């Protein structure tokens, strides 16, 4: 199904303004800073213009579904909304968060409310950032499943793909309000060519960081190489906060005389005080141990717990790192080292 891009944006604006079924539409928009190509998720307004088909936003979609700080009991009422322009790396991250926060023996009530009330529209990447590396973790620069609708740009149109019943209902509403057209086979082929072009760019960019996928060998590496790789790490926690799959939390009791209240906030395994107990003991007192823990969490612990790698290749941790540590380079160096000592 083809739809004109401007018509689609106006449909989203109108939907948000009407507020009957959807009270908010959140989209990627350019930074307010001049000459900045980065985008951020912001509510769609009359004064901003979404950019759907660039690379991923600076802020992960996680920030809109698992908030840096929010009341989880009693969970506050969420808004029915559309989150559009989500990239495949963020969607894969949500799959992991779902496994961690929505499983049968534990459900985070606030996260569940946001997930249930948010309709996800993904969009293909037609550009890459210098740190994007989804191709190194079995990812693609386009969503394959798990979305409600997906957008692939063809000149001034979007090719819309339906991924769920909710998406199908939204598409029915779109068709009732604006003109749509059937996509031709040549237009579908054009989408495939565009996707192949981005994959080739990712492959070329990340060739120096190629590595084995036998990540279990990271556990076998001696402490010294971890110390070398973590030399410039200052433990600021930027990497974990910006990571779309990190969900470590601290739960505060902020009850009042007449009300039981629990507030959840982001925590970070990179902090010196993380997991420290009342007696002062901590399981990972050195920065190197905490640095190692983050990599093993992504490539060992999460695989063990969820059968998924905890890295989706978004590259945000590399761009946020105050110590200029390239996540890809660390994994490449350590994997090669693990193989060499076998």
Coordinates of C-alpha atoms in Angstrom, one line a residue:
X1 CA 0.0 0.0 0.0
X2 CA 1.4 3.4 -1.0
X3 CA 0.7 6.7 0.6
X4 CA 2.0 10.2 0.0
X5 CA 4.4 11.2 2.8
X6 CA 2.9 14.6 3.4
X7 CA -0.6 13.2 3.5
X8 CA 0.6 10.7 6.1
X9 CA 2.2 13.4 8.2
X10 CA -1.0 15.5 8.1
X11 CA -3.0 12.4 9.0
X12 CA -0.8 11.9 12.1
X13 CA -1.2 15.6 13.1
X14 CA -4.9 15.5 12.7
X15 CA -5.1 12.2 14.7
X16 CA -3.1 13.8 17.6
X17 CA -5.2 17.0 17.5
X18 CA -8.5 15.1 17.5
X19 CA -7.4 13.1 20.5
X20 CA -10.4 10.7 20.4
X21 CA -8.6 7.4 20.1
X22 CA -4.9 8.6 20.0
X23 CA -3.9 11.4 22.3
X24 CA -0.3 11.8 21.3
X25 CA 1.9 11.0 18.3
X26 CA 5.7 10.9 18.9
X27 CA 8.1 11.1 15.9
X28 CA 11.8 11.6 15.2
X29 CA 12.6 15.3 14.5
X30 CA 15.9 17.0 13.9
X31 CA 17.9 18.6 16.7
X32 CA 17.2 22.3 17.3
X33 CA 20.9 22.9 16.9
X34 CA 22.0 24.0 13.5
X35 CA 23.9 21.7 11.2
X36 CA 23.1 18.7 13.4
X37 CA 21.8 15.7 11.6
X38 CA 20.8 13.8 14.8
X39 CA 17.1 13.3 15.5
X40 CA 15.2 13.0 18.8
X41 CA 11.8 11.6 19.6
X42 CA 9.4 14.5 20.2
X43 CA 5.6 14.9 20.2
X44 CA 4.4 15.8 16.7
X45 CA 3.2 19.4 16.5
X46 CA 2.3 22.0 13.8
X47 CA 5.8 23.5 14.1
X48 CA 8.0 20.4 13.7
X49 CA 8.5 18.0 10.8
X50 CA 9.2 14.3 11.3
X51 CA 12.2 12.6 9.7
X52 CA 11.3 9.0 9.4
X53 CA 13.9 7.4 7.2
X54 CA 17.3 8.5 8.6
X55 CA 19.2 6.4 11.1
X56 CA 18.1 5.8 14.6
X57 CA 17.3 8.7 17.1
X58 CA 19.8 9.8 19.8
X59 CA 17.3 8.7 22.5
X60 CA 16.2 5.1 22.4
X61 CA 12.5 4.2 22.2
X62 CA 13.1 2.6 25.6
X63 CA 12.9 6.1 27.1
X64 CA 9.2 6.3 26.1
X65 CA 8.2 2.9 27.4
X66 CA 10.5 2.4 30.4
X67 CA 10.9 5.9 31.7
X68 CA 14.1 7.0 33.5
X69 CA 12.0 7.7 36.6
X70 CA 8.3 6.8 37.0
X71 CA 5.8 5.7 39.6
X72 CA 5.2 2.0 39.2
X73 CA 2.7 1.5 42.1
X74 CA 0.1 2.6 41.8
X75 CA 0.9 2.8 38.1
X76 CA -0.1 6.2 36.6
X77 CA -2.5 6.3 33.7
X78 CA -0.8 6.3 30.3
X79 CA -1.9 7.9 27.0
X80 CA -3.0 6.0 23.9
X81 CA -0.3 7.1 21.4
X82 CA 1.5 6.3 18.2
X83 CA 5.3 6.0 18.4
X84 CA 6.5 6.4 14.8
X85 CA 9.9 6.2 13.2
X86 CA 11.2 3.4 15.5
X87 CA 14.2 1.6 14.0
X88 CA 14.8 -2.1 13.8
X89 CA 17.5 -1.9 16.5
X90 CA 15.1 -0.3 19.0
X91 CA 12.4 -2.8 18.1
X92 CA 14.7 -5.7 18.8
X93 CA 15.6 -4.0 22.1
X94 CA 11.9 -3.9 23.0
X95 CA 11.6 -7.6 22.4
X96 CA 14.3 -8.2 25.0
X97 CA 12.7 -5.8 27.5
X98 CA 9.4 -7.6 26.9
X99 CA 11.1 -10.9 27.9
X100 CA 12.5 -9.3 31.0
X101 CA 9.6 -7.2 32.1
X102 CA 6.5 -9.0 30.9
X103 CA 7.1 -12.6 31.6
X104 CA 4.6 -14.8 33.5
X105 CA 6.2 -14.7 36.9
X106 CA 6.8 -10.9 36.9
X107 CA 5.2 -8.0 35.1
X108 CA 6.3 -4.4 35.5
X109 CA 2.9 -2.7 35.6
X110 CA 4.1 0.7 34.3
X111 CA 6.0 -0.8 31.4
X112 CA 3.0 -3.0 30.5
X113 CA 0.7 0.0 30.4
X114 CA 3.0 1.8 28.1
X115 CA 3.4 -1.2 25.8
X116 CA -0.3 -1.8 25.7
X117 CA -1.2 1.8 24.9
X118 CA 1.6 2.5 22.3
X119 CA 1.2 1.6 18.7
X120 CA 4.6 1.1 17.1
X121 CA 5.3 2.3 13.5
X122 CA 8.8 1.4 12.4
X123 CA 10.7 2.8 9.4
X124 CA 13.6 1.6 7.3
X125 CA 17.0 3.2 7.7
X126 CA 18.1 5.0 4.6
X127 CA 21.3 6.3 6.3
X128 CA 23.7 5.1 9.0
X129 CA 25.6 6.8 11.8
X130 CA 29.3 6.3 12.2
X131 CA 28.6 3.9 15.1
X132 CA 25.7 1.9 13.7
X133 CA 26.6 -1.8 13.6
X134 CA 23.4 -3.9 13.6
X135 CA 25.0 -6.1 10.9
X136 CA 27.5 -7.3 13.5
X137 CA 24.8 -8.7 15.8
X138 CA 22.6 -10.4 13.2
X139 CA 20.4 -7.4 12.7
X140 CA 19.1 -5.6 9.7
X141 CA 18.5 -1.8 9.0
X142 CA 14.8 -2.6 8.6
X143 CA 12.2 -4.3 10.8
X144 CA 11.2 -7.8 9.9
X145 CA 8.4 -8.4 12.5
X146 CA 7.1 -7.1 15.8
X147 CA 5.8 -3.8 14.5
X148 CA 2.2 -2.6 13.9
X149 CA 3.0 -0.8 10.7
X150 CA 6.3 -0.3 8.8
X151 CA 7.3 2.5 6.5
X152 CA 9.7 2.2 3.5
X153 CA 10.2 5.4 1.6
X154 CA 9.9 5.5 -2.2
X155 CA 10.6 9.0 -3.4
X156 CA 7.6 11.0 -2.1
X157 CA 5.6 8.0 -0.9
X158 CA 5.7 5.4 1.9
X159 CA 5.2 1.7 1.2
X160 CA 3.2 0.6 4.2
X161 CA 3.5 -2.9 5.5
X162 CA 1.1 -4.2 8.1
X163 CA 2.5 -6.3 11.0
X164 CA -0.4 -6.7 13.5
X165 CA -4.1 -6.5 13.9
X166 CA -3.7 -3.0 15.6
X167 CA -1.7 -1.9 12.5
X168 CA -4.4 -3.3 10.2
X169 CA -7.1 -1.2 12.0
X170 CA -4.9 1.9 11.8
X171 CA -4.4 1.3 8.1
X172 CA -8.2 1.0 7.7
X173 CA -8.5 4.4 9.3
X174 CA -5.8 5.9 7.1
X175 CA -7.6 4.6 4.0
X176 CA -10.8 6.1 5.2
X177 CA -9.3 9.6 5.4
X178 CA -6.7 9.8 2.7
X179 CA -5.9 8.4 -0.7
X180 CA -3.8 5.3 -0.9
X181 CA -2.5 3.3 -3.9
X182 CA -1.4 -0.2 -4.5
X183 CA 2.3 -0.6 -4.8
X184 CA 3.7 -2.1 -8.0
X185 CA 6.2 -4.9 -8.2
X186 CA 8.9 -2.5 -9.4
X187 CA 8.3 -0.3 -6.4
X188 CA 8.7 -3.3 -4.1
X189 CA 11.9 -4.1 -5.8
X190 CA 13.1 -0.6 -5.3
X191 CA 12.7 -1.0 -1.5
X192 CA 14.7 -4.2 -1.7
X193 CA 17.5 -2.3 -3.5
X194 CA 17.5 0.5 -0.9
X195 CA 17.8 -2.0 1.9
X196 CA 20.6 -3.8 0.1
X197 CA 22.4 -0.5 -0.3
X198 CA 22.3 0.3 3.4
X199 CA 23.4 -3.3 4.3
X200 CA 26.4 -2.8 2.0
X201 CA 27.3 0.5 3.7
X202 CA 27.1 -1.1 7.1
X203 CA 29.2 -4.1 6.0
X204 CA 31.9 -1.7 4.6
X205 CA 31.9 0.5 7.7
X206 CA 32.1 -2.3 10.2
X207 CA 34.5 -4.5 8.3
X208 CA 37.4 -3.6 10.7
X209 CA 35.3 -4.7 13.6
X210 CA 34.3 -8.2 12.3
X211 CA 34.5 -10.9 14.9
X212 CA 33.4 -14.4 15.8
X213 CA 29.9 -14.9 17.2
X214 CA 31.1 -17.3 19.9
X215 CA 30.7 -14.7 22.6
X216 CA 30.9 -17.3 25.4
X217 CA 34.6 -17.1 25.0
X218 CA 34.6 -13.6 26.5
X219 CA 34.3 -15.2 29.9
X220 CA 37.6 -17.0 29.5
X221 CA 39.7 -13.9 29.1
X222 CA 42.2 -12.9 31.8
X223 CA 41.6 -9.7 33.8
X224 CA 44.6 -7.8 32.2
X225 CA 43.0 -7.2 28.8
X226 CA 39.8 -6.0 30.4
X227 CA 41.9 -3.6 32.4
X228 CA 43.5 -2.3 29.2
X229 CA 40.2 -1.9 27.4
X230 CA 38.6 -0.1 30.4
X231 CA 41.5 2.3 30.9
X232 CA 39.6 5.5 29.9
X233 CA 36.2 4.4 31.5
X234 CA 35.1 6.8 34.2
X235 CA 32.1 4.9 35.3
X236 CA 29.6 7.7 34.4
X237 CA 26.9 5.2 33.3
X238 CA 26.1 7.0 30.0
X239 CA 26.5 3.7 28.1
X240 CA 24.0 1.9 30.2
X241 CA 21.4 4.7 30.4
X242 CA 21.5 5.2 26.6
X243 CA 21.5 1.5 25.9
X244 CA 18.0 0.3 24.6
X245 CA 18.3 -3.0 26.4
X246 CA 19.6 -2.0 29.8
X247 CA 16.9 -2.0 32.4
X248 CA 18.7 -2.1 35.8
X249 CA 16.7 -0.1 38.3
X250 CA 16.5 1.2 41.8
X251 CA 13.1 1.0 43.5
X252 CA 12.3 3.7 46.1
X253 CA 9.6 3.6 48.7
X254 CA 8.0 7.1 48.6
X255 CA 4.9 6.2 50.5
X256 CA 2.9 8.9 52.3
X257 CA 0.8 8.5 55.4
X258 CA -2.3 7.6 53.4
X259 CA -0.8 6.1 50.3
X260 CA 1.7 3.3 49.4
X261 CA 3.9 4.6 46.5
X262 CA 6.8 3.0 44.7
X263 CA 9.1 4.9 42.3
X264 CA 11.4 3.2 39.8
X265 CA 14.5 4.9 38.5
X266 CA 17.3 3.9 36.2
X267 CA 20.4 2.5 37.9
X268 CA 23.7 1.5 36.3
X269 CA 26.0 -1.5 36.9
X270 CA 28.9 1.0 36.1
X271 CA 28.3 3.0 39.2
X272 CA 30.6 2.4 42.2
X273 CA 27.7 2.0 44.5
X274 CA 25.7 -0.4 42.3
X275 CA 24.6 -3.5 44.3
X276 CA 26.4 -2.3 47.4
X277 CA 24.8 -3.7 50.5
X278 CA 24.1 -2.0 53.9
X279 CA 27.3 -3.3 55.4
X280 CA 29.4 -1.7 52.6
X281 CA 30.4 -4.8 50.6
X282 CA 30.0 -4.7 46.9
X283 CA 30.3 -7.5 44.3
X284 CA 32.4 -5.5 41.8
X285 CA 34.5 -2.9 43.6
X286 CA 36.8 -2.1 40.7
X287 CA 36.0 -0.2 37.5
X288 CA 37.5 -3.0 35.4
X289 CA 35.1 -5.6 37.0
X290 CA 32.1 -3.4 36.3
X291 CA 33.3 -2.7 32.8
X292 CA 33.6 -6.5 32.2
X293 CA 30.2 -7.1 33.7
X294 CA 28.5 -4.9 31.1
X295 CA 30.0 -6.8 28.2
X296 CA 29.3 -10.2 29.7
X297 CA 25.7 -9.0 30.5
X298 CA 25.2 -8.3 26.8
X299 CA 26.8 -11.4 25.3
X300 CA 26.5 -14.0 28.1
X301 CA 24.0 -13.3 30.8
X302 CA 21.2 -12.1 28.5
X303 CA 21.8 -14.9 26.1
X304 CA 21.4 -17.3 29.1
X305 CA 18.3 -15.6 30.4
X306 CA 16.5 -14.6 27.3
X307 CA 18.2 -16.5 24.4
X308 CA 19.0 -13.1 22.8
X309 CA 22.1 -11.0 22.6
X310 CA 21.7 -7.9 24.6
X311 CA 23.3 -5.6 21.9
X312 CA 21.2 -4.6 18.9
X313 CA 24.0 -2.6 17.2
X314 CA 22.6 0.9 17.7
X315 CA 26.0 2.2 18.6
X316 CA 24.6 4.8 21.1
X317 CA 27.0 3.7 23.8
X318 CA 30.0 4.5 21.6
X319 CA 28.7 8.0 20.8
X320 CA 27.8 8.7 24.5
X321 CA 31.1 7.5 26.0
X322 CA 33.1 10.2 27.7
X323 CA 36.2 8.0 27.5
X324 CA 35.8 7.6 23.7
X325 CA 35.5 3.8 24.0
X326 CA 34.2 2.1 20.8
X327 CA 32.0 -0.8 21.8
X328 CA 32.7 -2.6 18.5
X329 CA 36.5 -2.2 18.9
X330 CA 36.4 -3.7 22.5
X331 CA 34.4 -6.7 21.4
X332 CA 36.6 -7.2 18.3
X333 CA 39.8 -7.0 20.4
X334 CA 38.6 -9.3 23.1
X335 CA 37.1 -11.9 20.8
X336 CA 40.3 -12.1 18.8
X337 CA 42.3 -12.5 22.0
X338 CA 40.0 -15.2 23.3
X339 CA 40.4 -17.2 20.0
X340 CA 44.2 -16.7 20.0
X341 CA 44.7 -18.2 23.4
X342 CA 42.6 -21.4 22.7

